[in-house]
Amino acid sequence: GIIRRAWTMILALFLALESKMTSFAKKAWKTGMDEPKKVIHCLKVGMGLSLVSLFYYTRPLYDGVGGNAMWAVMTVVVVFEYTVGGTLYKGFNRATATLLAGSLGVGVHWLAIKSGNDGEPVILGASLFILASAATFSRFLPEVKSRFDYGVSIFILTFSLVSVSGYRVDKLFDLAQQRLLTIAIGTSMCILISILVFPVWAGNDLHLLITRNLDKLAESVDGCISEYFNEETARGEEEPTCKKSQSYKCVLNSKASEESLANLARWEPGHGRFGFRYPWKQYLKIGTAMRHCACCLEALSGCINSEIQAPDFIKKHLSEGCKKLSSNSTDVLKELSSIIKSMKRSPNIDSLLANMSASVDDLQNTLTSLTNQTLLSPPPPSPVLPGDSPENQSEPTHESMVDVPLMGVLPVVTIASLLIEIASRIEDVTDTVD
Amino acid sequence: GIIRRAWTMILALFLALESKMTSFAKKAWKTGMDEPKKVIHCLKVGMGLSLVSLFYYTRPLYDGVGGNAMWAVMTVVVVFEYTVGGTLYKGFNRATATLLAGSLGVGVHWLAIKSGNDGEPVILGASLFILASAATFSRFLPEVKSRFDYGVSIFILTFSLVSVSGYRVDKLFDLAQQRLLTIAIGTSMCILISILVFPVWAGNDLHLLITRNLDKLAESVDGCISEYFNEETARGEEEPTCKKSQSYKCVLNSKASEESLANLARWEPGHGRFGFRYPWKQYLKIGTAMRHCACCLEALSGCINSEIQAPDFIKKHLSEGCKKLSSNSTDVLKELSSIIKSMKRSPNIDSLLANMSASVDDLQNTLTSLTNQTLLSPPPPSPVLPGDSPENQSEPTHESMVDVPLMGVLPVVTIASLLIEIASRIEDVTDTVD
């Protein structure tokens, strides 16, 4: 009885664990297949650690750094980052902060010894308290946070190690020197491996992210409009456009990764087509302009999915203008993306911009002419209108026929003017790209 | 000559440095004044470090942990975070990962010794390479990243330390035990200090952030609309509303901080009015719904600042409806914020929601009646229209009087329908709050 129940429970637990493990493994496999660069990074970390542990295994090297080789191992574990920029940032911060804090620690230690036996713990404790508090506070300042966050934490660490162990260990200078040497070994190894073996440049990643986001934006401008105006004609094919029209959401959410990449890219030396001191901040500006666009698209897709739907004949009337504008906008966005990709000014962009503003004007004219055709003259006796209007309008207070159009026109007009707004924001993006 | 020039250069450099330092100090002072909690955190870190260095200074305690007290110091430096959740997260990760990696390392070491002198470095090296690569890879998976990122890095660190130093140090068990003990001391000290001395709860911060964002959203809905419709009446007072109407941007940008706070809040025990396993994910959903609203506001403010402006008489006509809707929306948002603040269901919210949807209907009716009054009958001979319209319309292709209105109405209509859209999204927010 009890044994059998316990057995089934254990079995069920085991099965649940197994299914969880397999789903986890599948996810991991998928991640690895999608981005082989990440797998390579893992192998690089393994390689770096194995290399650095050689210091331990081979006796001559081991004797050189005097048993403190584990600092080198630690450095490799902590400093090795996915991107070259990240590794350089951490390596530079770690080395500088260790040097700074080490020399400061030795200085404070010297001061403490001078002040006699009683004063020693007081001075050491007070300096630790004050420096640790001040350094912790500096991490809250955005300038320090974005560039030296890791360095400050290493500064506190090293200073407290030196000042605390200084009380015991007499060979303080030796310790500081060895720590610096091992950290230098670990850092340079990380930097060499990350630059020489399949480097992942943060700057390049940022570049790719921006161009990919521009493409996505283009895709979803196109997708949204064609989804709206072709709704009835192609129900079956809607799935892919629906997915396309949602891709602007990636653009909305990529702020954090853009910023961290731009932060890391600053640390990188020139590589590929990017020089040192390449203006990475421009990419952030382009990103901001794109998010503006994406916000408008978000509002647009809200209108598309809203309950009040325009009658078909009005939709048809505006369909051509909207589609033209959207395809022109898409062209501009795609051209921008290819400009950024090739990093060359394109001769086409001006004519494409002119096309876009021409179709903005066309759409505005169409909207104006809509007034004359459908609002002033009573609507044409199309079979769609009478059956369609009462459902769509929630509370028909005015029962005359001419009411319906404006309420019906509302969403289409909103969409059209949002498109116009998007077009003007795309111009902003263009300005930023230059 | 040269000496004087050098002297002036040094002086200029010194002055430049001084002005930079003072501006930095001012910024730091401002940060400290604005958020005294941060200053207290710094003092807490200093306190923790001083306490832990007591282990070094007092001989009996020092002998107890056998010279490895610096692990405790390191733990305090690395584990102490601003929020209680952060400290718990890091402390738990560090302790668990050390235990796991330590026992695994000892196991691998035992296996290596069994395999004889030749196999030892091979087994140690291979296991280090494989485990480090696998662990690094697991950091790319979002589930691991959000909860155990720090733990994985400590796992690699400890494992490599144990397996590497195991080759040399014979008292491996002692080392592992001491490392665990000192980490336990450091971690428990951090956790005690961060919980007992002026605790900063990530959950509480998240709660405040969400309510503050709701208030900001309410503020800027109100600010945008009143800015648009009162533009002419109160030029002098515009400054504050302008600032108010921009505060939705904070809402758009707070995604990252919301997510990290929610992540940390999961680690916290029950505190204040929040139980353990409080549904923090709900806050993220509210945040997402708010960002939807803020997106619409962004599009709205784009329309407000667009070049095409509606003629005044149409603005006036719609002004009342829009203002009423915006004030009703603001009321709903404020009520939601106070519901979240007090964590009680409010009886008012239903009536406020009803008000809001009533004014949505009103606005829709006003829009419909606008058709009859201004578009069908020629516009009233107001003094504003004739002088205003030709400027505002870029290319007046149709010269008849009746054209102007629809083009002029366009922005107002767009704004009104965006307001309606915002109202429906506020309803989404309301649903999420429940």
Short mmCIF file of N, CA and C in Angstrom, two decimals, chain A residues 109 158-170 172 175, chain B residues 56-57 70:
data_model
loop_
_atom_site.label_atom_id
_atom_site.label_comp_id
_atom_site.label_asym_id
_atom_site.label_seq_id
_atom_site.Cartn_x
_atom_site.Cartn_y
_atom_site.Cartn_z
N HIS A 109 47.86 52.36 5.15
CA HIS A 109 48.53 51.42 6.05
C HIS A 109 49.80 52.04 6.65
N THR A 158 39.32 45.83 -3.33
CA THR A 158 40.77 45.81 -3.15
C THR A 158 41.20 46.61 -1.93
N PHE A 159 40.58 47.78 -1.78
CA PHE A 159 40.99 48.61 -0.66
C PHE A 159 40.74 47.90 0.67
N SER A 160 39.57 47.27 0.78
CA SER A 160 39.29 46.61 2.05
C SER A 160 40.21 45.41 2.24
N LEU A 161 40.52 44.69 1.16
CA LEU A 161 41.44 43.56 1.30
C LEU A 161 42.81 44.02 1.76
N VAL A 162 43.32 45.08 1.09
CA VAL A 162 44.67 45.55 1.43
C VAL A 162 44.70 46.10 2.85
N SER A 163 43.71 46.93 3.17
CA SER A 163 43.77 47.58 4.48
C SER A 163 43.51 46.57 5.59
N VAL A 164 42.67 45.59 5.35
CA VAL A 164 42.38 44.60 6.38
C VAL A 164 43.54 43.63 6.52
N SER A 165 44.01 43.09 5.38
CA SER A 165 45.07 42.10 5.47
C SER A 165 46.39 42.77 5.84
N GLY A 166 46.49 44.07 5.58
CA GLY A 166 47.70 44.79 5.97
C GLY A 166 47.98 44.69 7.46
N TYR A 167 46.95 44.51 8.22
CA TYR A 167 47.09 44.42 9.67
C TYR A 167 47.84 43.15 10.05
N ARG A 168 47.69 42.10 9.20
CA ARG A 168 48.32 40.83 9.50
C ARG A 168 49.57 40.58 8.67
N VAL A 169 49.36 40.59 7.36
CA VAL A 169 50.43 40.17 6.48
C VAL A 169 51.50 41.26 6.44
N ASP A 170 52.74 40.85 6.64
CA ASP A 170 53.80 41.85 6.67
C ASP A 170 54.30 42.19 5.28
N LEU A 172 53.25 43.33 2.66
CA LEU A 172 52.13 43.97 1.99
C LEU A 172 52.45 44.32 0.55
N LEU A 175 52.29 41.40 -1.71
CA LEU A 175 50.91 41.00 -1.98
C LEU A 175 50.30 41.88 -3.05
N TYR B 56 38.98 40.33 11.53
CA TYR B 56 40.41 40.38 11.36
C TYR B 56 41.09 40.97 12.58
N TYR B 57 40.49 42.03 13.12
CA TYR B 57 41.18 42.77 14.17
C TYR B 57 41.13 42.05 15.51
N MET B 70 39.26 37.08 4.73
CA MET B 70 39.08 38.00 3.60
C MET B 70 37.94 37.55 2.69
#
